[in-house]
PDB file of C-alpha atoms in Angstrom:
ATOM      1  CA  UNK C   1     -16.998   0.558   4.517  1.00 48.00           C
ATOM      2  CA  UNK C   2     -16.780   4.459   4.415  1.00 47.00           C
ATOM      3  CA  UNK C   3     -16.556   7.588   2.212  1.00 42.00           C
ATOM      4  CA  UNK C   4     -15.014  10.577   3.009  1.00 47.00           C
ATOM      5  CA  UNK C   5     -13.277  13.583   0.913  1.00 41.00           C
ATOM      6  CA  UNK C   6     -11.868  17.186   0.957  1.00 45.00           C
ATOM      7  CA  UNK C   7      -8.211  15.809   1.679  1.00 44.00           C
ATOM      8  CA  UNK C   8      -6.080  18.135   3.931  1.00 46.00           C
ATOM      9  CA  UNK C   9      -3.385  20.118   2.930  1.00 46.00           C
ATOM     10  CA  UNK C  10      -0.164  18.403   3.190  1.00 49.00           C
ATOM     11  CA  UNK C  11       1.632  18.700   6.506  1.00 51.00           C
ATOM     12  CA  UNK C  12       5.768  18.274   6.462  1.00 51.00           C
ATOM     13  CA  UNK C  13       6.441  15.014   8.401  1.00 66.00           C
ATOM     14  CA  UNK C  14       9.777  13.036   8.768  1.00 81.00           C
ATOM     15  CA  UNK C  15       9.661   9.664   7.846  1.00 88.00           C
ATOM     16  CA  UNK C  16      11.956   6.846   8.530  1.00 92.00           C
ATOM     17  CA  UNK C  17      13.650   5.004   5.522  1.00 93.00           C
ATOM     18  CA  UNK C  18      15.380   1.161   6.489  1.00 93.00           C
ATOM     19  CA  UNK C  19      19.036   1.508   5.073  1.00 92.00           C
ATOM     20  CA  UNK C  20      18.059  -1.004   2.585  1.00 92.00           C
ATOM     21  CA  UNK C  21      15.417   0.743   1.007  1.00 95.00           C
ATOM     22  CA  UNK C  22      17.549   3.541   0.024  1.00 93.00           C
ATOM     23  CA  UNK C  23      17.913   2.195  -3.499  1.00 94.00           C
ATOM     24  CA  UNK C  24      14.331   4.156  -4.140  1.00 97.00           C
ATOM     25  CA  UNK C  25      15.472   7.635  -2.189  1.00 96.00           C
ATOM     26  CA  UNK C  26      16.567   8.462  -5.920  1.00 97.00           C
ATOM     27  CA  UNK C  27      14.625  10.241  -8.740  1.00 97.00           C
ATOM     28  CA  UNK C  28      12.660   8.060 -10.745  1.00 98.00           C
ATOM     29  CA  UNK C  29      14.646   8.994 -14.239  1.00 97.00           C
ATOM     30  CA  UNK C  30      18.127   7.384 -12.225  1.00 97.00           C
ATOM     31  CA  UNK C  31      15.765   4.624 -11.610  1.00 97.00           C
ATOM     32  CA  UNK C  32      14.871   4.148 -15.220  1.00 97.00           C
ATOM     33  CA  UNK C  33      18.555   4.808 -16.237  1.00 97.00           C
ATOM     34  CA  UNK C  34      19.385   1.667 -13.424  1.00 96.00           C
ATOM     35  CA  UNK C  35      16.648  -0.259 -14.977  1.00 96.00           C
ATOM     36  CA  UNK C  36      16.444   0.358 -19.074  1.00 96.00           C
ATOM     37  CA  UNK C  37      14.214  -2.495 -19.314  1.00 95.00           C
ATOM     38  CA  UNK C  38      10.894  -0.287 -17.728  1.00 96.00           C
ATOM     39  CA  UNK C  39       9.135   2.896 -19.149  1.00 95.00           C
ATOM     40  CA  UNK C  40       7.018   3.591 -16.015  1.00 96.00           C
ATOM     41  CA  UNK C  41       6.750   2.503 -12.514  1.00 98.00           C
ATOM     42  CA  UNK C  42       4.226   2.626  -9.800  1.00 97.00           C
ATOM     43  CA  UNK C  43       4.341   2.830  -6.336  1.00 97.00           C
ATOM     44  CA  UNK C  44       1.871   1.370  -3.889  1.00 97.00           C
ATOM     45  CA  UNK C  45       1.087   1.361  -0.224  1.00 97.00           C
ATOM     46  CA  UNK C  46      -0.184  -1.650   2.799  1.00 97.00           C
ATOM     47  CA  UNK C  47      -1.419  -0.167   4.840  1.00 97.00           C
ATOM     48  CA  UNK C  48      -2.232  -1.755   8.900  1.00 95.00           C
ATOM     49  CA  UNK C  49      -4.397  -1.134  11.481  1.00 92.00           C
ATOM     50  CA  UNK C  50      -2.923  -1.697  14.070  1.00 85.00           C
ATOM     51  CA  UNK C  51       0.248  -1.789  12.388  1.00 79.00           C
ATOM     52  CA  UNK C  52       2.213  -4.716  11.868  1.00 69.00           C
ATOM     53  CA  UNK C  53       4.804  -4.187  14.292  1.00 59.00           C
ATOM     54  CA  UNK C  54       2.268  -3.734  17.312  1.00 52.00           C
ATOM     55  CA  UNK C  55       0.739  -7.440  16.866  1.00 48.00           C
ATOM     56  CA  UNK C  56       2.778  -9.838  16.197  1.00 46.00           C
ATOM     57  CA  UNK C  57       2.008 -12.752  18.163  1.00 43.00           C
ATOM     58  CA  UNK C  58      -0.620 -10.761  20.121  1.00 46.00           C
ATOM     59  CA  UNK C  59      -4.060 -11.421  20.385  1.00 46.00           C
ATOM     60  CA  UNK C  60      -4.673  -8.386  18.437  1.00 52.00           C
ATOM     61  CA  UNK C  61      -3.418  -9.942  15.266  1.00 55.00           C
ATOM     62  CA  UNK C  62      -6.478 -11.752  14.562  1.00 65.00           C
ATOM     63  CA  UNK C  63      -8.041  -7.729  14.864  1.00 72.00           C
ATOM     64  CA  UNK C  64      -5.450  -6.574  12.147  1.00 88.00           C
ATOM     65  CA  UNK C  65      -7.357  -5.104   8.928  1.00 94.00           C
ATOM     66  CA  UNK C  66      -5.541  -3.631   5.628  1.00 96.00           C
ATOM     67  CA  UNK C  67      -6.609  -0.460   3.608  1.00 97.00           C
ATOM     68  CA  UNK C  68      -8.345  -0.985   0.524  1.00 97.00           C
ATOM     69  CA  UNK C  69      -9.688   1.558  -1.459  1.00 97.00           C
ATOM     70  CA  UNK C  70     -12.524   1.149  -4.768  1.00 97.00           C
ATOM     71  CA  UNK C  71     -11.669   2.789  -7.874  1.00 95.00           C
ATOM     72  CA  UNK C  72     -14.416   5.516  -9.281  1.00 94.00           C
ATOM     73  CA  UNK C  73     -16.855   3.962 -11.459  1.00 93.00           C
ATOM     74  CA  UNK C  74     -15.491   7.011 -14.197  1.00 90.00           C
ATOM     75  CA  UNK C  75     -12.227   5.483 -14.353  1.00 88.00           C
ATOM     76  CA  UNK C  76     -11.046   4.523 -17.588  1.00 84.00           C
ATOM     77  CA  UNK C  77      -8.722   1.338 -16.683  1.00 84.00           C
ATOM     78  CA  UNK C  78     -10.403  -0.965 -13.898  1.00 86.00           C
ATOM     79  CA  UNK C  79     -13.706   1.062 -12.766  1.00 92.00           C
ATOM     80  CA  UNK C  80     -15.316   0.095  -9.401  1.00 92.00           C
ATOM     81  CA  UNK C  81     -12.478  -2.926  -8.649  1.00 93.00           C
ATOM     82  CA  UNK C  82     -10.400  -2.648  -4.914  1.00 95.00           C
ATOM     83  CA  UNK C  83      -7.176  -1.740  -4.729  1.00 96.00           C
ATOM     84  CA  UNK C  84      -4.302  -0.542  -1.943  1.00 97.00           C
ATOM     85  CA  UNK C  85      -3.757   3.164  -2.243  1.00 97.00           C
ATOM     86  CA  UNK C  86      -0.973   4.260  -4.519  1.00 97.00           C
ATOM     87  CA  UNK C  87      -0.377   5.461  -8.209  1.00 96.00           C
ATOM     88  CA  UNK C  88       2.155   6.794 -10.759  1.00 96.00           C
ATOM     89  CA  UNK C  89       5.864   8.173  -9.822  1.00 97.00           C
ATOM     90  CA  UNK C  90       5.953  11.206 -11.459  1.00 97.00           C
ATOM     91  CA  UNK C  91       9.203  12.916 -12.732  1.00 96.00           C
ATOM     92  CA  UNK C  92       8.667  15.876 -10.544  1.00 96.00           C
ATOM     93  CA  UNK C  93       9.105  13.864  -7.342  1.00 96.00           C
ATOM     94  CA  UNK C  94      12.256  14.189  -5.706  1.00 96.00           C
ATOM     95  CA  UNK C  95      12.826  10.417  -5.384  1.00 97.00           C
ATOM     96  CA  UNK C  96      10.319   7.678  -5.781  1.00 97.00           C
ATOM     97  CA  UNK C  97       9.779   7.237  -1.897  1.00 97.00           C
ATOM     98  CA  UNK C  98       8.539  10.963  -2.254  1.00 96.00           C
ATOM     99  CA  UNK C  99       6.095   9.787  -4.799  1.00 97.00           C
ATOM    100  CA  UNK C 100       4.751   6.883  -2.409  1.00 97.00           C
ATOM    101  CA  UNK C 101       4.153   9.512   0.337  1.00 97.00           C
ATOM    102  CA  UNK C 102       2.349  12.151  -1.984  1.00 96.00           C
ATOM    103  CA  UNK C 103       0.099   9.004  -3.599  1.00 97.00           C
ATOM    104  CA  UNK C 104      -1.064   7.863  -0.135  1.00 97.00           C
ATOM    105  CA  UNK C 105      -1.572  11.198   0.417  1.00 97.00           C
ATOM    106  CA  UNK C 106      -3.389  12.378  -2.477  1.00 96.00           C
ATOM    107  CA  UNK C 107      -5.631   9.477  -2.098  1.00 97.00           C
ATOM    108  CA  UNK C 108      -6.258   9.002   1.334  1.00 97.00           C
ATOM    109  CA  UNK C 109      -5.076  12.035   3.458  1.00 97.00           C
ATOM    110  CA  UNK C 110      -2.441   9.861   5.265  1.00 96.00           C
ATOM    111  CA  UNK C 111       0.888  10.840   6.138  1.00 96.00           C
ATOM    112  CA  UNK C 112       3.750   8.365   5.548  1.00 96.00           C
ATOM    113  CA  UNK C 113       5.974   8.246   8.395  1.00 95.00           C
ATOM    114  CA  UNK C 114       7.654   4.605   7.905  1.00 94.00           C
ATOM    115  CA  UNK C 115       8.397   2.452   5.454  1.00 96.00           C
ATOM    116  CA  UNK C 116       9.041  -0.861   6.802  1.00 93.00           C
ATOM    117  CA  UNK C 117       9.400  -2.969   3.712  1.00 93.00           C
ATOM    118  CA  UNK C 118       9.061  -3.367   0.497  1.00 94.00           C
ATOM    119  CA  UNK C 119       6.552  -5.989  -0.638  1.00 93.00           C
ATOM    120  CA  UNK C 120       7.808  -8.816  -3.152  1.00 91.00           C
ATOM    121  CA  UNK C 121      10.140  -7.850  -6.136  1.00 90.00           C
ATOM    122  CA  UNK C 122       7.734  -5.698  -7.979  1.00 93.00           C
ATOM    123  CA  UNK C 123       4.454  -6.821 -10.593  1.00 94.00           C
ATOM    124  CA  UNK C 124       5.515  -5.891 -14.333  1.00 94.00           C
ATOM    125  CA  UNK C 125       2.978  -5.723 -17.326  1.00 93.00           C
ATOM    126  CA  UNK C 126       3.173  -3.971 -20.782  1.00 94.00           C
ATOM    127  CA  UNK C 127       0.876  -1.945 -23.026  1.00 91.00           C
ATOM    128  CA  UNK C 128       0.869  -1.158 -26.702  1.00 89.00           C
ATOM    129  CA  UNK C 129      -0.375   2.042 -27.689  1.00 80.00           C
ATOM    130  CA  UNK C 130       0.066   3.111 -31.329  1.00 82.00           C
ATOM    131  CA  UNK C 131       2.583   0.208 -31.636  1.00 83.00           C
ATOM    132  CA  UNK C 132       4.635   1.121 -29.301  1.00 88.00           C
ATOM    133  CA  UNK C 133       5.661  -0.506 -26.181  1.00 92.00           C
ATOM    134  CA  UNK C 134       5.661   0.502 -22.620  1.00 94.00           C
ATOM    135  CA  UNK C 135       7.087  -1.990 -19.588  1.00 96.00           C
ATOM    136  CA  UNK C 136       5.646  -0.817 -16.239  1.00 96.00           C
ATOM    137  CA  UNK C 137       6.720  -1.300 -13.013  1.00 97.00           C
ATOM    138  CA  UNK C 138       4.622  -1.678  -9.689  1.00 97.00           C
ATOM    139  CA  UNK C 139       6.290  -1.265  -6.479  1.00 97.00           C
ATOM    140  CA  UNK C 140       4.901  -2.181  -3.145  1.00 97.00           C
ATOM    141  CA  UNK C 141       5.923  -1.412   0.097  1.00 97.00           C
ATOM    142  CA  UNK C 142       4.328  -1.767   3.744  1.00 95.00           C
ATOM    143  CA  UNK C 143       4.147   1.352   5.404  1.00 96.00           C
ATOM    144  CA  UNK C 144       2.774   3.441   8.601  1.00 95.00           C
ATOM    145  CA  UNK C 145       0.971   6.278   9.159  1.00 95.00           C
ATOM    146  CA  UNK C 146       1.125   9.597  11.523  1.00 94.00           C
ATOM    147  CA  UNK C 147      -2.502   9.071  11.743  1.00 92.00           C
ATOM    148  CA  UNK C 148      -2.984   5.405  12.906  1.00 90.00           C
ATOM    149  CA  UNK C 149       0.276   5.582  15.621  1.00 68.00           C
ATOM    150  CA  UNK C 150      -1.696   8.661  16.994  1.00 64.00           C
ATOM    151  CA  UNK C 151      -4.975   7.138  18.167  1.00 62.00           C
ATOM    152  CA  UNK C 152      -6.141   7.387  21.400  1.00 63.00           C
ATOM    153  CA  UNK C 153      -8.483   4.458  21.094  1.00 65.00           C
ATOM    154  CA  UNK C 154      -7.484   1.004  22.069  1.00 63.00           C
ATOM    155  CA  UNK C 155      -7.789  -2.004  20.250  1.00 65.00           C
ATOM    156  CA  UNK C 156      -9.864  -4.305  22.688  1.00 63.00           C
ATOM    157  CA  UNK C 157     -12.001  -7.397  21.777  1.00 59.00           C
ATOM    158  CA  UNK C 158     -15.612  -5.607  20.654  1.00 65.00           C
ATOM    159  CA  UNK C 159     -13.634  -2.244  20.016  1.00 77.00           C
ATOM    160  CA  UNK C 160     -12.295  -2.724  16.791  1.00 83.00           C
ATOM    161  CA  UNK C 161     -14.829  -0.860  14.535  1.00 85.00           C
ATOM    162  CA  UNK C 162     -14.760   2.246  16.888  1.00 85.00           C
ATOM    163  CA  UNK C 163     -10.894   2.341  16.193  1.00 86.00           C
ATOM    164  CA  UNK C 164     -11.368   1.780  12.838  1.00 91.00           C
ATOM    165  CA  UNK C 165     -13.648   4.623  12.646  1.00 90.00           C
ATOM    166  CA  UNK C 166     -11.359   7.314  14.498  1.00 90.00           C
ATOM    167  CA  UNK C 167      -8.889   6.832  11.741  1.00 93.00           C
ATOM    168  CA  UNK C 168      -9.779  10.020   9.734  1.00 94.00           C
ATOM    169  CA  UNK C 169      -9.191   8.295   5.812  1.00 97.00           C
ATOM    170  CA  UNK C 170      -9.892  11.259   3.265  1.00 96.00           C
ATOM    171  CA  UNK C 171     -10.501   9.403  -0.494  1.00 97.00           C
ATOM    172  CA  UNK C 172     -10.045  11.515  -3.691  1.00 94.00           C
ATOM    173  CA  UNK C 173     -13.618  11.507  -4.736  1.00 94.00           C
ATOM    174  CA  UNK C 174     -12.148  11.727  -8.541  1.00 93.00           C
ATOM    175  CA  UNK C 175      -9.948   8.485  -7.947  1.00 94.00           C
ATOM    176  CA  UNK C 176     -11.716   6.370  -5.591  1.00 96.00           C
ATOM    177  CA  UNK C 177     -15.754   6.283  -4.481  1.00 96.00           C
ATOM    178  CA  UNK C 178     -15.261   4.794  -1.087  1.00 96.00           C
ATOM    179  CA  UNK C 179     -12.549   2.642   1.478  1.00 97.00           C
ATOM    180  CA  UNK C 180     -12.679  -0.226   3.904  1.00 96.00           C
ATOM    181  CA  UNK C 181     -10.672  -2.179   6.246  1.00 96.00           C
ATOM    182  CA  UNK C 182     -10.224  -5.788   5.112  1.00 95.00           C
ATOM    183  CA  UNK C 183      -9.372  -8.635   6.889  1.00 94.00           C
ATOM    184  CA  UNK C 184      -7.168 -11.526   5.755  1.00 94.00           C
ATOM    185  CA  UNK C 185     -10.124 -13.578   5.361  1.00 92.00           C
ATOM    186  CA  UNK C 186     -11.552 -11.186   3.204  1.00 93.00           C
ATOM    187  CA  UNK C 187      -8.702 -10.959   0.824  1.00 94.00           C
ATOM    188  CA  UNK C 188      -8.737 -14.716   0.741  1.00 92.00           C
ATOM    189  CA  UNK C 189     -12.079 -15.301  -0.061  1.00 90.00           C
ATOM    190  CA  UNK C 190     -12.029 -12.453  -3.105  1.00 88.00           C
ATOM    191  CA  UNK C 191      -8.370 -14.499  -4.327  1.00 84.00           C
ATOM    192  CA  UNK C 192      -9.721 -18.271  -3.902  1.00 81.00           C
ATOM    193  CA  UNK C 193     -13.085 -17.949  -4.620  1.00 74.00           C
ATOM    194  CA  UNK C 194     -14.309 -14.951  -6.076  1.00 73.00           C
ATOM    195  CA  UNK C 195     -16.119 -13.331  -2.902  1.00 80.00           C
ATOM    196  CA  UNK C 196     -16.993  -9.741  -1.489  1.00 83.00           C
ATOM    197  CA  UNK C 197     -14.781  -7.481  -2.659  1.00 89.00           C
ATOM    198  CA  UNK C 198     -13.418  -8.014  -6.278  1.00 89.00           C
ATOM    199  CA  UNK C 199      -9.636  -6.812  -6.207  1.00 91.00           C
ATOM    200  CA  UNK C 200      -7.936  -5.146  -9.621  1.00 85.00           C
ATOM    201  CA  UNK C 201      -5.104  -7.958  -9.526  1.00 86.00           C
ATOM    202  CA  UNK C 202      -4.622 -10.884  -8.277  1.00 88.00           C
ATOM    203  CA  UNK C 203      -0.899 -10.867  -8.124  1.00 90.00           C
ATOM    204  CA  UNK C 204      -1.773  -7.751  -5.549  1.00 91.00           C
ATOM    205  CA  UNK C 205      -3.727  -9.973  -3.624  1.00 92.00           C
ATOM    206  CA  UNK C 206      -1.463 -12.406  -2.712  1.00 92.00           C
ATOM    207  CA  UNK C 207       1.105  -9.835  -1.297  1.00 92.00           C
ATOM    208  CA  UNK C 208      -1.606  -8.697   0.954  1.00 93.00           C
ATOM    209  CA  UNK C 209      -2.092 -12.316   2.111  1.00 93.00           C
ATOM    210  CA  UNK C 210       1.742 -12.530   2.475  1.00 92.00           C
ATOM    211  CA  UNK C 211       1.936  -8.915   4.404  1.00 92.00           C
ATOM    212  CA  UNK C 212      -1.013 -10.405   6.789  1.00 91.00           C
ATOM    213  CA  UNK C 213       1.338 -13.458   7.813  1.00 90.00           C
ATOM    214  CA  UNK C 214       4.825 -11.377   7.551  1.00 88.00           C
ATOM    215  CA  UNK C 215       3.011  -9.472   9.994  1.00 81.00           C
ATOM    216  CA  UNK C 216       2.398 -12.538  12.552  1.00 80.00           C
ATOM    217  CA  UNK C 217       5.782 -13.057  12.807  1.00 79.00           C
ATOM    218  CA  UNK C 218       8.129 -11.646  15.772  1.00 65.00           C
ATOM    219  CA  UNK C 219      10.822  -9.226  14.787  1.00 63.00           C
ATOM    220  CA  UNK C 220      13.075 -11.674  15.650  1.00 63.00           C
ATOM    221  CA  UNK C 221      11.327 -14.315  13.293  1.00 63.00           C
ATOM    222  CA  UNK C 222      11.540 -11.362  10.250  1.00 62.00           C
ATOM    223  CA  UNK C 223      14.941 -10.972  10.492  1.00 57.00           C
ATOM    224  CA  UNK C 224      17.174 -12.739   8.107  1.00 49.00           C
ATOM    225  CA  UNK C 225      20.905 -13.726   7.803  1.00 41.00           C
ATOM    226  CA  UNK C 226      22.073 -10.060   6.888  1.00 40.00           C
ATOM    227  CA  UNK C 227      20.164  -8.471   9.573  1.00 44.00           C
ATOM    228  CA  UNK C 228      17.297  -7.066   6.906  1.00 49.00           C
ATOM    229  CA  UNK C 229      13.640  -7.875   7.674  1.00 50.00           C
ATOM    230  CA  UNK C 230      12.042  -9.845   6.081  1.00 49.00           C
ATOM    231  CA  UNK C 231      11.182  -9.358   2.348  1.00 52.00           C
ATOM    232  CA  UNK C 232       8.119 -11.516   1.050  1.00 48.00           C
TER     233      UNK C 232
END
């Protein structure tokens, strides 16, 4: 469990986009126009260490821990509750994969360099303000990092929390207070039975349970019929 802050300036990067996520490399108000039904949307990042792709059915799966960050006890809608690292798309973002890179950014100092798929179909909910309605959209997708794929440190039995550590994680001290990096048990105990860390939703937490065993699986096994991976 950590705290850091003073986020870095933003570095250019190139980041790798699977041909069938390219339905989000467009502006979020052709999104809206595709989908009249939502007013907002979100976008929101799982993050791995080590990342998926480098574990499955390895012994270092059982080491594999997700990002959560806790919300700042001065926020307005769900103070001091655990989330994954993400937020708003904003109209100024050139497409909404644009937005997920500057969120994780913003909030964590993380680069995005690989999106390798999106996570369930997307959590809706509605306010009413002043009697009118407003349908948002959460979007989730499992990414990696420029920061985790360049550690030097290996992930050996007894060496986990050193590796852990070398990942330099830079919170927003405005949006979030502090981070850690859960395991699956973890996330199961605070969805079946209320322990450690309280998550904001629990429709959230059961994609991060779903991500930890997507993750297990071979690329082989993640592969379906039309030669997509697998989409949980």
């Amino acid at each position: 469990m950590s705290t850091q802050t003073n986020a870095p300036a933003a570095q250019p990067i190139s980041i790798h986009i699977p041909h069938t996520l390219r339905c989000y490399t467009i502006p979020l108000h052709s999104f809206l126009a595709r989908n009249p039904n939502y007013h907002r949307v979100v976008c929101s990042a799982l993050i791995f260490a080590p990342p998926t792709a480098s574990h499955a059915h390895s012994s270092s799966a059982q080491d594999c821990r997700l990002l959560l960050v806790k919300r700042s006890a001065a926020e307005v809608a769900f103070p001091n509750l655990w989330e994954i690292p993400g937020g708003s798309v904003d109209q100024e973002d050139p497409t909404i994969l644009h937005s997920l890179a500057r969120e994780v950014f913003e909030e964590t100092g993380l680069r995005l360099t690989r999106v390798v798929r999106q996570a369930g179909q997307g959590i809706e909910w509605t306010e009413n303000k002043n009697g009118k309605e407003c349908k948002w959209l959460k979007l989730t997708f499992e990414i990696e990092v420029a920061e985790i794929g360049s550690s030097t440190i290996p992930v050996d039995e007894g060496n986990v929390e050193k590796y852990l550590e070398s990942i330099p994680v830079e919170l927003d001290p405005e949006e979030h207070q502090e981070y850690a990096w859960a395991t699956e048990k973890e996330i199961r105990e605070s969805l079946d039975e209320g322990k450690g860390r309280e998550i904001g939703w629990k429709e959230l937490a059961a994609l991060m349970l779903q991500a930890f065993a997507v993750g297990r699986m071979s690329p082989e096994e993640a592969m379906l019929e039309d030669g997509t991976t697998t989409r949980y």
